Amino acid sequence: MGLNEYTNQNRRNRYAGASAKKKEQEYIMWCIREQLDNIKINKPVRAIFTWIEENKKRDYDNISFAKKFVLDALVQAGTLKDDNRKIVVGFEDKFEYADKSKVIVVLEEV
């Protein structure tokens, strides 16, 4: 979900945005558990997001807004202790295009 979709959910009614965020985070947490097998990272990290889109319809800022959901899900899944400035010391966004949309997240310990 991008920023525009999330904003529209929040405008629809006051609970729709929270419900949409929860649903997105639940899916992301499932992906985290499938990929990371309960890995815990206790050191500060730099997050590198590679956003892969099916087309060029959405603006970069609309796409990368979803890093909020990803970072919150990493904390909720227990992979990261927190997503504050002491733990996530920076991030980078890269953009690519392919047949299927997805995001690849690399967490580099610093």
mmCIF file of C-alpha atoms in Angstrom:
data_model
loop_
_atom_site.group_PDB
_atom_site.id
_atom_site.type_symbol
_atom_site.label_atom_id
_atom_site.label_comp_id
_atom_site.label_asym_id
_atom_site.label_seq_id
_atom_site.Cartn_x
_atom_site.Cartn_y
_atom_site.Cartn_z
ATOM 1 C CA MET A 1 0.000 0.000 0.000
ATOM 2 C CA GLY A 2 1.287 3.404 -0.934
ATOM 3 C CA LEU A 3 0.670 6.771 0.675
ATOM 4 C CA ASN A 4 -2.256 7.669 -1.595
ATOM 5 C CA GLU A 5 -4.122 4.437 -0.798
ATOM 6 C CA TYR A 6 -3.444 4.841 2.919
ATOM 7 C CA THR A 7 -4.620 8.470 2.874
ATOM 8 C CA ASN A 8 -7.819 7.449 1.084
ATOM 9 C CA GLN A 9 -8.473 4.781 3.744
ATOM 10 C CA ASN A 10 -8.041 7.369 6.499
ATOM 11 C CA ARG A 11 -10.411 9.753 4.749
ATOM 12 C CA ARG A 12 -13.029 7.019 4.322
ATOM 13 C CA ASN A 13 -13.521 6.674 8.062
ATOM 14 C CA ARG A 14 -11.429 6.973 11.181
ATOM 15 C CA TYR A 15 -10.957 3.234 11.640
ATOM 16 C CA ALA A 16 -10.232 2.240 8.036
ATOM 17 C CA GLY A 17 -6.661 3.578 8.055
ATOM 18 C CA ALA A 18 -5.756 1.720 11.239
ATOM 19 C CA SER A 19 -7.326 -1.461 9.875
ATOM 20 C CA ALA A 20 -5.436 -1.132 6.579
ATOM 21 C CA LYS A 21 -2.126 -0.580 8.406
ATOM 22 C CA LYS A 22 -2.757 -3.613 10.611
ATOM 23 C CA LYS A 23 -3.546 -5.788 7.585
ATOM 24 C CA GLU A 24 -0.405 -4.624 5.748
ATOM 25 C CA GLN A 25 1.767 -5.252 8.804
ATOM 26 C CA GLU A 26 0.320 -8.735 9.338
ATOM 27 C CA TYR A 27 1.259 -9.665 5.760
ATOM 28 C CA ILE A 28 4.736 -8.170 6.166
ATOM 29 C CA MET A 29 5.241 -10.032 9.448
ATOM 30 C CA TRP A 30 4.307 -13.288 7.700
ATOM 31 C CA CYS A 31 6.958 -12.522 5.052
ATOM 32 C CA ILE A 32 9.504 -11.702 7.772
ATOM 33 C CA ARG A 33 8.879 -14.996 9.548
ATOM 34 C CA GLU A 34 9.185 -16.904 6.271
ATOM 35 C CA GLN A 35 12.454 -15.211 5.317
ATOM 36 C CA LEU A 36 14.262 -14.521 8.586
ATOM 37 C CA ASP A 37 13.392 -17.568 10.701
ATOM 38 C CA ASN A 38 13.246 -15.670 14.037
ATOM 39 C CA ILE A 39 16.521 -13.765 13.579
ATOM 40 C CA LYS A 40 16.986 -11.043 16.200
ATOM 41 C CA ILE A 41 19.136 -8.000 15.444
ATOM 42 C CA ASN A 42 20.354 -6.114 18.508
ATOM 43 C CA LYS A 43 22.852 -3.740 16.913
ATOM 44 C CA PRO A 44 22.122 -0.487 15.058
ATOM 45 C CA VAL A 45 21.255 -1.012 11.394
ATOM 46 C CA ARG A 46 20.982 0.867 8.143
ATOM 47 C CA ALA A 47 18.000 -0.256 6.060
ATOM 48 C CA ILE A 48 18.270 -0.477 2.286
ATOM 49 C CA PHE A 49 14.911 -0.747 0.544
ATOM 50 C CA THR A 50 14.722 -1.855 -3.076
ATOM 51 C CA TRP A 51 11.211 -1.085 -4.269
ATOM 52 C CA ILE A 52 10.305 -3.114 -7.357
ATOM 53 C CA GLU A 53 7.242 -1.875 -9.205
ATOM 54 C CA GLU A 54 5.231 -3.285 -12.095
ATOM 55 C CA ASN A 55 4.925 0.108 -13.770
ATOM 56 C CA LYS A 56 5.855 3.767 -13.412
ATOM 57 C CA LYS A 57 2.431 5.040 -12.317
ATOM 58 C CA ARG A 58 3.290 5.817 -8.682
ATOM 59 C CA ASP A 59 5.671 8.520 -7.472
ATOM 60 C CA TYR A 60 8.724 7.419 -5.511
ATOM 61 C CA ASP A 61 7.529 9.070 -2.293
ATOM 62 C CA ASN A 62 4.159 7.338 -2.604
ATOM 63 C CA ILE A 63 5.902 3.966 -2.931
ATOM 64 C CA SER A 64 8.550 4.404 -0.243
ATOM 65 C CA PHE A 65 6.006 5.564 2.341
ATOM 66 C CA ALA A 66 5.447 1.840 3.005
ATOM 67 C CA LYS A 67 8.814 1.684 4.811
ATOM 68 C CA LYS A 68 6.803 2.780 7.880
ATOM 69 C CA PHE A 69 4.818 -0.463 7.685
ATOM 70 C CA VAL A 70 7.950 -2.548 7.067
ATOM 71 C CA LEU A 71 9.913 -1.087 9.982
ATOM 72 C CA ASP A 72 6.950 -1.337 12.346
ATOM 73 C CA ALA A 73 6.455 -4.982 11.311
ATOM 74 C CA LEU A 74 10.157 -5.751 11.886
ATOM 75 C CA VAL A 75 9.762 -4.442 15.430
ATOM 76 C CA GLN A 76 6.450 -6.223 16.002
ATOM 77 C CA ALA A 77 7.943 -9.505 14.735
ATOM 78 C CA GLY A 78 10.831 -9.090 17.177
ATOM 79 C CA THR A 79 13.514 -8.869 14.481
ATOM 80 C CA LEU A 80 14.448 -5.332 15.534
ATOM 81 C CA LYS A 81 14.417 -4.114 19.137
ATOM 82 C CA ASP A 82 12.946 -0.768 18.028
ATOM 83 C CA ASP A 83 12.797 1.459 14.952
ATOM 84 C CA ASN A 84 14.004 4.594 16.705
ATOM 85 C CA ARG A 85 17.105 6.589 15.677
ATOM 86 C CA LYS A 86 19.394 4.563 17.931
ATOM 87 C CA ILE A 87 18.480 1.295 16.185
ATOM 88 C CA VAL A 88 17.661 2.378 12.603
ATOM 89 C CA VAL A 89 20.407 4.911 11.973
ATOM 90 C CA GLY A 90 19.514 5.527 8.332
ATOM 91 C CA PHE A 91 17.978 4.121 5.214
ATOM 92 C CA GLU A 92 18.283 4.205 1.457
ATOM 93 C CA ASP A 93 15.622 3.755 -1.215
ATOM 94 C CA LYS A 94 16.288 2.193 -4.607
ATOM 95 C CA PHE A 95 13.701 1.741 -7.331
ATOM 96 C CA GLU A 96 13.466 -0.905 -10.051
ATOM 97 C CA TYR A 97 10.810 -2.261 -12.397
ATOM 98 C CA ALA A 98 9.807 -5.864 -13.081
ATOM 99 C CA ASP A 99 6.757 -8.020 -13.801
ATOM 100 C CA LYS A 100 5.682 -8.176 -10.150
ATOM 101 C CA SER A 101 5.767 -5.535 -7.412
ATOM 102 C CA LYS A 102 7.690 -6.288 -4.224
ATOM 103 C CA VAL A 103 10.215 -4.834 -1.819
ATOM 104 C CA ILE A 104 13.580 -6.218 -0.817
ATOM 105 C CA VAL A 105 14.913 -5.029 2.542
ATOM 106 C CA VAL A 106 18.552 -5.392 3.528
ATOM 107 C CA LEU A 107 19.504 -4.572 7.109
ATOM 108 C CA GLU A 108 23.212 -3.727 7.441
ATOM 109 C CA GLU A 109 24.636 -3.688 10.938
ATOM 110 C CA VAL A 110 26.662 -0.534 11.591
#
